[in-house]
Short mmCIF file of C-alpha atoms and ligand atoms in Angstrom, two decimals:
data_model
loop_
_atom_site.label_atom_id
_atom_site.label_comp_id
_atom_site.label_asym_id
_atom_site.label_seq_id
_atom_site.Cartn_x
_atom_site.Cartn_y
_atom_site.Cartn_z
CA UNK A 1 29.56 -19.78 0.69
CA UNK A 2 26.06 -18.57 0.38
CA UNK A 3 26.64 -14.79 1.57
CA UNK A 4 25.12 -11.87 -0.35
CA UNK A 5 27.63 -9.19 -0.88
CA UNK A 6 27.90 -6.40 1.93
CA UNK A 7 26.49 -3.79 -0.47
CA UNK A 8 23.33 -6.00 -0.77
CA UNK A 9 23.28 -6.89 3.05
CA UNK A 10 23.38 -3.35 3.64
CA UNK A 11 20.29 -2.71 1.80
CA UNK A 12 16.75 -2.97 3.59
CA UNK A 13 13.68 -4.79 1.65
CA UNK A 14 11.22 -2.49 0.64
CA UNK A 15 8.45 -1.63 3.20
CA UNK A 16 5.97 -0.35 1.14
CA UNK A 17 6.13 -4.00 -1.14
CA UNK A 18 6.36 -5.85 1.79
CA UNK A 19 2.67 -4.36 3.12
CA UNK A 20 1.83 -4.91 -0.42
CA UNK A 21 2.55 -8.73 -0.66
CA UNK A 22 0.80 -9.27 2.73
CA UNK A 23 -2.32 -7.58 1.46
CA UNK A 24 -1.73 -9.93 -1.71
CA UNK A 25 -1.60 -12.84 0.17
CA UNK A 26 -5.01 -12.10 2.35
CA UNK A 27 -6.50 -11.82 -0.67
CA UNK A 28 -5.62 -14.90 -2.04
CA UNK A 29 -7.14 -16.35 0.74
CA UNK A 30 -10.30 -14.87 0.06
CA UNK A 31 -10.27 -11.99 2.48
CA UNK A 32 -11.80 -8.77 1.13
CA UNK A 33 -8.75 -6.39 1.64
CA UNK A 34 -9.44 -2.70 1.00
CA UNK A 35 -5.64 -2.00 -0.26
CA UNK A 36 -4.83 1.82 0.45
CA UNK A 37 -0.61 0.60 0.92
CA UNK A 38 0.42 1.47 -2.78
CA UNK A 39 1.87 4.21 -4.25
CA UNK A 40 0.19 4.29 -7.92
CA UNK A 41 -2.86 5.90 -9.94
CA UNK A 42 -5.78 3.89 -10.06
CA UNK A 43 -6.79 4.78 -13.52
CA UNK A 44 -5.42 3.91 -16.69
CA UNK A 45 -3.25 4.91 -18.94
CA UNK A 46 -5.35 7.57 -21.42
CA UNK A 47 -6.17 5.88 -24.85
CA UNK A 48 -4.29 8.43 -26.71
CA UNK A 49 -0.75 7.20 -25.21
CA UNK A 50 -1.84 3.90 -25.61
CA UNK A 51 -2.74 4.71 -29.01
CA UNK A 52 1.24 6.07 -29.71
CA UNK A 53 2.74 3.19 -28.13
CA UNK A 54 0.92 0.66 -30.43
CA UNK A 55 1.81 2.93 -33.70
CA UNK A 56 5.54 2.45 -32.17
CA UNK A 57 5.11 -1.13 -32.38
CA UNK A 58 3.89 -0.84 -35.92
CA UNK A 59 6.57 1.24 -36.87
CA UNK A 60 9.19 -0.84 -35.74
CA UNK A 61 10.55 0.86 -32.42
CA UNK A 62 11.74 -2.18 -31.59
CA UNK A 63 15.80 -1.54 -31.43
CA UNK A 64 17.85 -0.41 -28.84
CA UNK A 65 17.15 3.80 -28.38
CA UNK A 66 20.16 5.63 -28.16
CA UNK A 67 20.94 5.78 -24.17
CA UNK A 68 19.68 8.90 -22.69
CA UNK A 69 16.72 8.60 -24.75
CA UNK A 70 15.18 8.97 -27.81
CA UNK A 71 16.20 12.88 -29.29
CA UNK A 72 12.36 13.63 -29.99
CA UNK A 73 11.42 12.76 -26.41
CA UNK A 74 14.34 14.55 -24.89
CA UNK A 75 13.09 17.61 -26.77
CA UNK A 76 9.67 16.82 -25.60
CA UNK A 77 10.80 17.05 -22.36
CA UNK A 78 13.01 20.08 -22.81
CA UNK A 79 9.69 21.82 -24.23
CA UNK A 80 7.58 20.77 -20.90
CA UNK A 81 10.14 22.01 -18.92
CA UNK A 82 10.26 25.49 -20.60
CA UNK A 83 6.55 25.59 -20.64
CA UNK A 84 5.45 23.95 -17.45
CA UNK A 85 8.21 24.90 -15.36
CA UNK A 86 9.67 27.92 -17.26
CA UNK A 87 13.23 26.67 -16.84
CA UNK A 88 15.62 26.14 -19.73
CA UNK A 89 17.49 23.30 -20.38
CA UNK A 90 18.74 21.59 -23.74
CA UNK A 91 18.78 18.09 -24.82
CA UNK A 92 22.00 17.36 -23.42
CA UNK A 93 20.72 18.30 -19.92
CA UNK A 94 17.92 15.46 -20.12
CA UNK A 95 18.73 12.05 -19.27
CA UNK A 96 15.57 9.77 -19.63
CA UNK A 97 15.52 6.23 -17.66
CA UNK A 98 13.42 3.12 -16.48
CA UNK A 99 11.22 5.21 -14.27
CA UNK A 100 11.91 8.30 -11.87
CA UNK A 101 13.52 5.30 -9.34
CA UNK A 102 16.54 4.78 -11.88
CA UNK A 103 16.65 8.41 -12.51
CA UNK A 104 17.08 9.18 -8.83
CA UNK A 105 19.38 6.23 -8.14
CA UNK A 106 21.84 6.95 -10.96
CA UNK A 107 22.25 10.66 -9.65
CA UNK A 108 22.93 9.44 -6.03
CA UNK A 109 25.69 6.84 -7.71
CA UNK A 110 26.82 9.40 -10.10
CA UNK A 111 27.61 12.45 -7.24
CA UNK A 112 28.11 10.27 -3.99
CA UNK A 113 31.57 9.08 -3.07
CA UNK A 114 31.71 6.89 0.30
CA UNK A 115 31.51 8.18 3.18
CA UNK A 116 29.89 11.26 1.98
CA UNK A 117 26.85 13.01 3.44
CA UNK A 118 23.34 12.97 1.93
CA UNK A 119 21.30 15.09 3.70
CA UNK A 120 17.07 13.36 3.85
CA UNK A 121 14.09 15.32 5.26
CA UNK A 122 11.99 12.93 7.41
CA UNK A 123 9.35 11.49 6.50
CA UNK A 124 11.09 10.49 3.11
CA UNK A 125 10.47 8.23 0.29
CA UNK A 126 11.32 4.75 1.53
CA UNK A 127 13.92 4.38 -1.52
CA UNK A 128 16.20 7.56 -0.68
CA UNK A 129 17.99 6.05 2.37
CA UNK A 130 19.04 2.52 0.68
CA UNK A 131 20.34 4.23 -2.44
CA UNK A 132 22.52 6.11 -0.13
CA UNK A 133 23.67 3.35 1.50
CA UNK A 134 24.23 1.30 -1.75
CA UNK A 135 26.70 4.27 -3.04
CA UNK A 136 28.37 4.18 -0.13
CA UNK A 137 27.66 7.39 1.41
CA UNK A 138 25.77 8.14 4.68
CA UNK A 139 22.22 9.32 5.27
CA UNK A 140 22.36 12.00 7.43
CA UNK A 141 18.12 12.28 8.93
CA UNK A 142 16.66 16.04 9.07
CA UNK A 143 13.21 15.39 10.83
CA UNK A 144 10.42 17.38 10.06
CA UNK A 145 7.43 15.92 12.05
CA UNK A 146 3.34 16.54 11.76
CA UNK A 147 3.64 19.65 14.00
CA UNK A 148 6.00 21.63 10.76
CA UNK A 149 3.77 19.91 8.13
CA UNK A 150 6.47 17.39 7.42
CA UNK A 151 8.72 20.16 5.73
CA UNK A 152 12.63 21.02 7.01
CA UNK A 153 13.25 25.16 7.42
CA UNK A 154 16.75 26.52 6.16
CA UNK A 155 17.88 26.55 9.72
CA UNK A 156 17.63 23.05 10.04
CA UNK A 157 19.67 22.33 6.94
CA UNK A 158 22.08 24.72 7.64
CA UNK A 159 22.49 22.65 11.24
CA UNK A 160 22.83 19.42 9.10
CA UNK A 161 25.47 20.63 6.86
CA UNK A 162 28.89 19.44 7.26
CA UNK A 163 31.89 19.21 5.07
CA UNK A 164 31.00 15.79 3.65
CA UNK A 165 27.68 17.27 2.56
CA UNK A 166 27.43 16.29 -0.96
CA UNK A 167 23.45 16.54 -1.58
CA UNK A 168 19.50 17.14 -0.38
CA UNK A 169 17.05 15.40 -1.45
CA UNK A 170 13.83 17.34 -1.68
CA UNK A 171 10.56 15.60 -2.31
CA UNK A 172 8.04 18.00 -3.24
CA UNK A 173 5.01 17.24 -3.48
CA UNK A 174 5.61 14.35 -0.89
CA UNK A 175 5.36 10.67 -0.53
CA UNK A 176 4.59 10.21 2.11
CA UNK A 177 3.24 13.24 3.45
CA UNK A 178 1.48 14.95 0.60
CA UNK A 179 3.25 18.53 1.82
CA UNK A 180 3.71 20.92 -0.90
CA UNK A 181 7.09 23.41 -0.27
CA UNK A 182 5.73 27.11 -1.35
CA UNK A 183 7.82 29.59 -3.20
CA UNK A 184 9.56 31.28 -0.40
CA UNK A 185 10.31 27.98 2.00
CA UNK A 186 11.86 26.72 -1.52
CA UNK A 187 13.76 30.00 -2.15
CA UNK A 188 15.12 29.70 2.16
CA UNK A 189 16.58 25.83 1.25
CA UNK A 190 18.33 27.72 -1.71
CA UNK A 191 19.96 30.40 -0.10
CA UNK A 192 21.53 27.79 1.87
CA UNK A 193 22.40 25.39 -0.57
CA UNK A 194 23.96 28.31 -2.37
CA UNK A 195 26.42 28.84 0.59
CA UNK A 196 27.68 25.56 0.68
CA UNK A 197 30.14 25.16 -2.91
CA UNK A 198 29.72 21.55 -3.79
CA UNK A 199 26.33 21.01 -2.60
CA UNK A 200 23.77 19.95 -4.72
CA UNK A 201 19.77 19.18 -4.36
CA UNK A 202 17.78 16.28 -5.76
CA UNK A 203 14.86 17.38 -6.74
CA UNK A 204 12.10 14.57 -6.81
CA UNK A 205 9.42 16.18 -8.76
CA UNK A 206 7.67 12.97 -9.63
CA UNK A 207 4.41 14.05 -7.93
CA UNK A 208 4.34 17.36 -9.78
CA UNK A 209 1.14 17.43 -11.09
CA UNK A 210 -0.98 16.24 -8.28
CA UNK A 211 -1.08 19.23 -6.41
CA UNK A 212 -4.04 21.48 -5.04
CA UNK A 213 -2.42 24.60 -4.38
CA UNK A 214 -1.58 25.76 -7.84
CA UNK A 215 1.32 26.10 -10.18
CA UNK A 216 4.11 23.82 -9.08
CA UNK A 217 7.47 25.56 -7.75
CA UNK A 218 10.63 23.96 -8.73
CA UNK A 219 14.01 24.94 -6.61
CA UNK A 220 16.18 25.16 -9.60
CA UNK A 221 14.38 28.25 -10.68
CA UNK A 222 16.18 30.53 -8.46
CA UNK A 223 19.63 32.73 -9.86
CA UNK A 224 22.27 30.28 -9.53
CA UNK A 225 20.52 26.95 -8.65
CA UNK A 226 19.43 25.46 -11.91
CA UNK A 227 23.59 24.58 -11.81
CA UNK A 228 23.21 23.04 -8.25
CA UNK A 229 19.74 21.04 -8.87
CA UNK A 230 19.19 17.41 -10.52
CA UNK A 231 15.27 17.52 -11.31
CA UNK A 232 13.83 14.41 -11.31
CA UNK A 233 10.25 13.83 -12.55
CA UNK A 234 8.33 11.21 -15.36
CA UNK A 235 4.86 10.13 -16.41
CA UNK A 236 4.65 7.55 -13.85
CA UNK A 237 2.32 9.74 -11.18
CA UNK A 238 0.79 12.60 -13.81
CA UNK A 239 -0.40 10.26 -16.82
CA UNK A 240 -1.13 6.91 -15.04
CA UNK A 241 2.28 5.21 -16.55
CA UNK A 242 3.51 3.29 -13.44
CA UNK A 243 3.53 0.42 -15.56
CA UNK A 244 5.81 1.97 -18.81
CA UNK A 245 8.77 3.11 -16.58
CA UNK A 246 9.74 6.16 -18.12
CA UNK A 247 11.09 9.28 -15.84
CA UNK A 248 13.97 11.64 -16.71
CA UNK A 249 16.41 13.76 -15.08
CA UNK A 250 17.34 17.63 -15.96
CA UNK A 251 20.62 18.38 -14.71
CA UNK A 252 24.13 19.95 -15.60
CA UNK A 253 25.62 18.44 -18.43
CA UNK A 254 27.92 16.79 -16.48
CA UNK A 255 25.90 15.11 -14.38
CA UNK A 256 24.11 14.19 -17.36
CA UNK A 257 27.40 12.87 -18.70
CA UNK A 258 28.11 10.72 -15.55
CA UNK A 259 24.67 9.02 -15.48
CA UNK A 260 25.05 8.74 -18.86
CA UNK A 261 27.76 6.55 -18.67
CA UNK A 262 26.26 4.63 -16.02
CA UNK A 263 23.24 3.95 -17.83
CA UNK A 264 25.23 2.98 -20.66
CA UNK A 265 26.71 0.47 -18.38
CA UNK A 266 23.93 -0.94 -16.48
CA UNK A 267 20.50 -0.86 -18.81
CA UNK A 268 21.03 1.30 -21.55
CA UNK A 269 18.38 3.37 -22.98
CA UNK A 270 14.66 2.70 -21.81
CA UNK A 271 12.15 1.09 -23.41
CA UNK A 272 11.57 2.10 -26.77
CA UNK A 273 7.84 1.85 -27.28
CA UNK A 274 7.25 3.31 -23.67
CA UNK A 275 9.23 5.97 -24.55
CA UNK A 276 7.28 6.54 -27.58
CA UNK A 277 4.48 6.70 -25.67
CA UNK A 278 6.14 8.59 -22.98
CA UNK A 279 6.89 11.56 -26.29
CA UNK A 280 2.71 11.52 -26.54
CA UNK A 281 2.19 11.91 -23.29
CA UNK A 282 4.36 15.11 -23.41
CA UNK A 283 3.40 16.45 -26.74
CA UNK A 284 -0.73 15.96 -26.89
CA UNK A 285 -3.74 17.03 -25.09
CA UNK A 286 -3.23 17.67 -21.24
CA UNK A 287 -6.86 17.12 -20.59
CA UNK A 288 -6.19 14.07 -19.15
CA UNK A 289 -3.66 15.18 -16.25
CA UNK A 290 -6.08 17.52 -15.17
CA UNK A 291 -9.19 15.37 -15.05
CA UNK A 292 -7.06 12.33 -12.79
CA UNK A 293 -6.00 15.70 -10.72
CA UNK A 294 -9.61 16.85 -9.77
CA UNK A 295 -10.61 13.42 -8.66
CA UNK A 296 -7.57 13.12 -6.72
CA UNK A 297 -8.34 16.38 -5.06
CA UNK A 298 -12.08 15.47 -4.56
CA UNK A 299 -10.78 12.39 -2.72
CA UNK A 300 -7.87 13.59 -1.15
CA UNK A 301 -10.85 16.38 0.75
CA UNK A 302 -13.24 13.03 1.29
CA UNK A 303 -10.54 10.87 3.12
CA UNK A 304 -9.22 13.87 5.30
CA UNK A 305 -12.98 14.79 6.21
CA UNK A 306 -13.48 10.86 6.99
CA UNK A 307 -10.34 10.52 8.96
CA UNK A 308 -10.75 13.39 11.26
CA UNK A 309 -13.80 12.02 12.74
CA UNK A 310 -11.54 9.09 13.90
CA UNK A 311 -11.22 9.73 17.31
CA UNK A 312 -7.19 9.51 18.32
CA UNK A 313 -6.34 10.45 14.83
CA UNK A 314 -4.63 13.87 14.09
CA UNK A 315 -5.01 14.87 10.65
CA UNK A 316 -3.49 17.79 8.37
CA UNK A 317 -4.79 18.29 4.85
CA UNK A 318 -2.44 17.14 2.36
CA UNK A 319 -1.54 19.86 -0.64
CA UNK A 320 -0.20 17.26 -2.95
CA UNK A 321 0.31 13.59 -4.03
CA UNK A 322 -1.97 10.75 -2.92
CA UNK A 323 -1.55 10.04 0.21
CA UNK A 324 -2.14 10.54 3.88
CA UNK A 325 -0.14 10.62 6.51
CA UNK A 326 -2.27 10.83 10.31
CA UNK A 327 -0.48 10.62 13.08
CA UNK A 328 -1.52 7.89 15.13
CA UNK A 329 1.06 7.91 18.43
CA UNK A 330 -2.05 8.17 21.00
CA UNK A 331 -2.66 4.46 20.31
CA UNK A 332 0.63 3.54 21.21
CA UNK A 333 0.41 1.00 24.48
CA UNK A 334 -2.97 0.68 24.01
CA UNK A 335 -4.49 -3.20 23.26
CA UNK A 336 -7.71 -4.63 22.23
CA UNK A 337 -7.29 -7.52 24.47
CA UNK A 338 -5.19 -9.59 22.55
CA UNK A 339 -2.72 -7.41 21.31
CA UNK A 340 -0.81 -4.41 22.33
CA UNK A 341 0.28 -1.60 19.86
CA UNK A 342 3.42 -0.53 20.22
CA UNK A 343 4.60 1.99 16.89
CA UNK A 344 3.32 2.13 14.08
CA UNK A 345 4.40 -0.96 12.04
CA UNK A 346 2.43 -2.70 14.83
CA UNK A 347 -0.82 -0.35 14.04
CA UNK A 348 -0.25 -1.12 10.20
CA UNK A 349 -0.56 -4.86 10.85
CA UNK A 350 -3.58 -4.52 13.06
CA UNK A 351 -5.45 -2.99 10.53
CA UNK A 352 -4.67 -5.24 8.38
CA UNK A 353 -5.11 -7.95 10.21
CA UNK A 354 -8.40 -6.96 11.77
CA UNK A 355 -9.88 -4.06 9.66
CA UNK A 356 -8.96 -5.86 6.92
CA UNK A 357 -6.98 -2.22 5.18
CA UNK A 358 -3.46 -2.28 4.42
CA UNK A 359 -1.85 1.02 5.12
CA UNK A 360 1.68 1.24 5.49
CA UNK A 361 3.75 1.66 9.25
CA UNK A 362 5.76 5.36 9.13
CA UNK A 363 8.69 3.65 10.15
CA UNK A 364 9.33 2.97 7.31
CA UNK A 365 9.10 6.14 6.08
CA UNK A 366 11.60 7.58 8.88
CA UNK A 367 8.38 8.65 11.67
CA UNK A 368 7.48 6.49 13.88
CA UNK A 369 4.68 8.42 15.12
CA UNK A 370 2.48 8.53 12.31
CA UNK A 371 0.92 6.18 8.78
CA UNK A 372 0.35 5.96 5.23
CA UNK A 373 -2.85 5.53 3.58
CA UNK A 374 -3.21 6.15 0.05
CA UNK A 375 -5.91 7.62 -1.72
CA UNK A 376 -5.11 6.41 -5.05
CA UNK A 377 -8.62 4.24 -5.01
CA UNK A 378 -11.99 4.64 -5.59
CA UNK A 379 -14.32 6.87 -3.46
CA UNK A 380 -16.37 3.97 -2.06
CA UNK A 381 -12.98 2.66 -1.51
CA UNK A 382 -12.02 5.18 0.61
CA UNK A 383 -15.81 5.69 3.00
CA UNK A 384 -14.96 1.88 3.56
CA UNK A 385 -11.51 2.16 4.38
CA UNK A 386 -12.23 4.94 6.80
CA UNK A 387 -15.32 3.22 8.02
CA UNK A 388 -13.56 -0.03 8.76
CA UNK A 389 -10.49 1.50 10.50
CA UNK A 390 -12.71 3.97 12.85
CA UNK A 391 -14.07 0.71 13.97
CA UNK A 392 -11.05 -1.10 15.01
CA UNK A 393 -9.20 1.71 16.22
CA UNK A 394 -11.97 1.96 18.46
CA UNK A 395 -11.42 -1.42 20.04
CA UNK A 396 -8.11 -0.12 21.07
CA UNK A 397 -8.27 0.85 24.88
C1 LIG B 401 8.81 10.13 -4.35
C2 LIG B 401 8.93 9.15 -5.46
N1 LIG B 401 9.96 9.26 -6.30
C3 LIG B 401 10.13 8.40 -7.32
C4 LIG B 401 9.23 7.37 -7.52
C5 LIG B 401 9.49 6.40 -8.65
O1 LIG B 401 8.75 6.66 -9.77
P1 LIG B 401 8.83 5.68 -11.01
O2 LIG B 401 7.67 4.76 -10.92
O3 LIG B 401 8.76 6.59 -12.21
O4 LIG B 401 10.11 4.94 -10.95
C6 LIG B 401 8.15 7.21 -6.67
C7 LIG B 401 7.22 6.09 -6.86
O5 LIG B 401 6.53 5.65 -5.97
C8 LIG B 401 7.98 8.13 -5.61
O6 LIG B 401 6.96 8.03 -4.77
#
């Protein structure tokens, strides 16, 4: 019988690759698609890590690592986090794996029995829900729309707690929205989380240093949370390492025991020469994080200033991450002869289709009334993005 098993059925494709591919496949055809659907740094890696991971080569990193990671990059990592972050944690609290994705989806498989409650803020990272689902447990959908800058107050967890609530997941800064939680709304979510005894929060902190308001706040600095929080973060976002799929948790030792033995399971350790390269990242010159930063932030100010002189757009200015998120529900109904647009997955497609940009639909993301556009491209990129969708949007009546 050719049946995928109900865990897999469960599981929806991912949007975000699936606007992706299309884009692909346009230009394959030869159509000049201005591609602002995907969720990565433009630049590349900086020579120096490059430089480390080719010494690792030489040097015969070439075995399997031990599997929460090699002991000089867990130390690396326990030194950023005392440095960065100003939280302490030890080697046995780090768990390094194939990207902040496998970080976040051993936690949810490690903590999440079926049928229990993980609470998501909406708009959320397209992966949180399916991971869920894949453990077993239920998503339970806290919507925080463009009017609260896309971030949940502590009265709206509180009203989504229940007994099977098992975790949060906090995404700070955001993909999609770019929203940055401050100090004091992070210190409100922990007050609750405190209340609740066997409720813990996912931190995903992956987008940590793309932010434009300052020093980043972490939620397991308050008294008593470091014990209730799983950080998540990696080099993926802040040193242009997509590619090298290295992030790490920092978590109770337990938990780090549990994904441990997961991991041990299902990949083993990472890499060895990424993580090698991962170690330099860490250790060396943060120059580099801070230069990809300012050009972020320089284009992250150009693309808002372009896309709120698109008439039917509303626009908030992002404090974090890469991305854009307008919201675009006055075009809804509204048809340029030919076709009508009905949410936003239709509205992604159009542009695409006809302005010739691939953005991504926030249905996927959990809000149907707005989109994704990332500014993870060039400058010129961006004027012609904006200039081309201003256009088309325009033919909308
Ligand atoms: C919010 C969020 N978390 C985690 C990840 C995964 O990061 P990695 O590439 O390190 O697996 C991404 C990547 O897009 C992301 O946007």
């Amino acid at each position: 019988m050719a049946e995928l098993s109900n865990r897999l059925n469960r599981l929806a494709p991912s949007a975000t690759l699936a606007m992706s591919q299309k884009s692909s496949e346009m230009k394959a055809q030869g159509v000049d698609v201005i591609n602002l659907s995907v969720g990565e740094p433009d630049f590349n890696t900086p020579d120096h890590i490059k430089e480390a991971a080719k010494k690792a080569i030489d040097e015969n990193f070439s075995r399997y690592s031990p599997v929460p990671g090699y002991m000089d990059l867990r130390k690396a990592i326990v030194a950023k986090l005392k440095n960065e972050n100003n939280l302490e944690y030890t080697t046995n609290e780090v768990l390094v794996s194939n990207g902040a994705k496998q970080s976040v989806c051993n936690t949810v498989m490690a903590l999440v029995n079926d049928g229990e409650e993980v609470i998501i803020p909406a708009p959320y990272w397209v992966s949180y829900p399916q991971m869920v689902k894949l453990a077993g447990g239920t998503p339970v959908i806290v919507n925080a729309g463009f009017e609260q800058d896309f971030k949940i107050t502590p009265e709206q967890l509180e009203a989504a707690i229940t007994p099977k609530t098992r975790m949060l997941i906090l995404c700070s800064p955001s993909n999609p929205t770019g929203s940055v939680y401050s100090k004091e709304e992070l210190a409100g979510l922990a007050e609750v989380i405190k209340r609740h005894e066997g409720m813990y929060v996912l931190a995903d902190e992956i987008y940590e240093h793309i932010n434009y308001i300052g020093r980043h706040e972490s939620i397991a600095q308050f008294p008593g949370m470091k014990e209730r929080s799983i950080i998540v973060n990696g080099v993926s976002k802040a040193y242009a390492m997509t590619g090298w799929r290295i992030g790490f948790i920092a978590a109770p030792e337990w938990i780090v025991k549990g994904c441990n033995k997961l991991q041990g399971q299902y990949t083993s350790g990472p890499c060895s020469v990424s993580q090698k390269a991962a170690e330099a990242a860490y250790t060396m010159s943060q120059d580099c994080v801070e230069t990809m930063r300012q050009a972020f932030e320089r284009r992250r100010d150009l693309i808002v200033e372009l896309a709120k002189q698109i008439p039917g757009l509303e626009v908030n200015k992002p404090e974090g991450a890469f991305y854009l998120f307008p919201k675009c529900s006055s075009f809804y109904g509204k048809t340029d002869g030919t076709r009508t647009i009905n949410n936003s997955t239709d509205l992604a497609m159009y542009l695409l289709e006809e302005g010739h940009v691939a953005t991504v639909g926030g249905d996927a993301f959990g809000d149907p009334e707005c989109f994704r556009m990332s500014y993870a491209t060039s400058d010129d990129n961006i004027r012609e993005a904006m200039r081309r969708i201003k256009e088309t949007l325009a033919k909308l009546q």
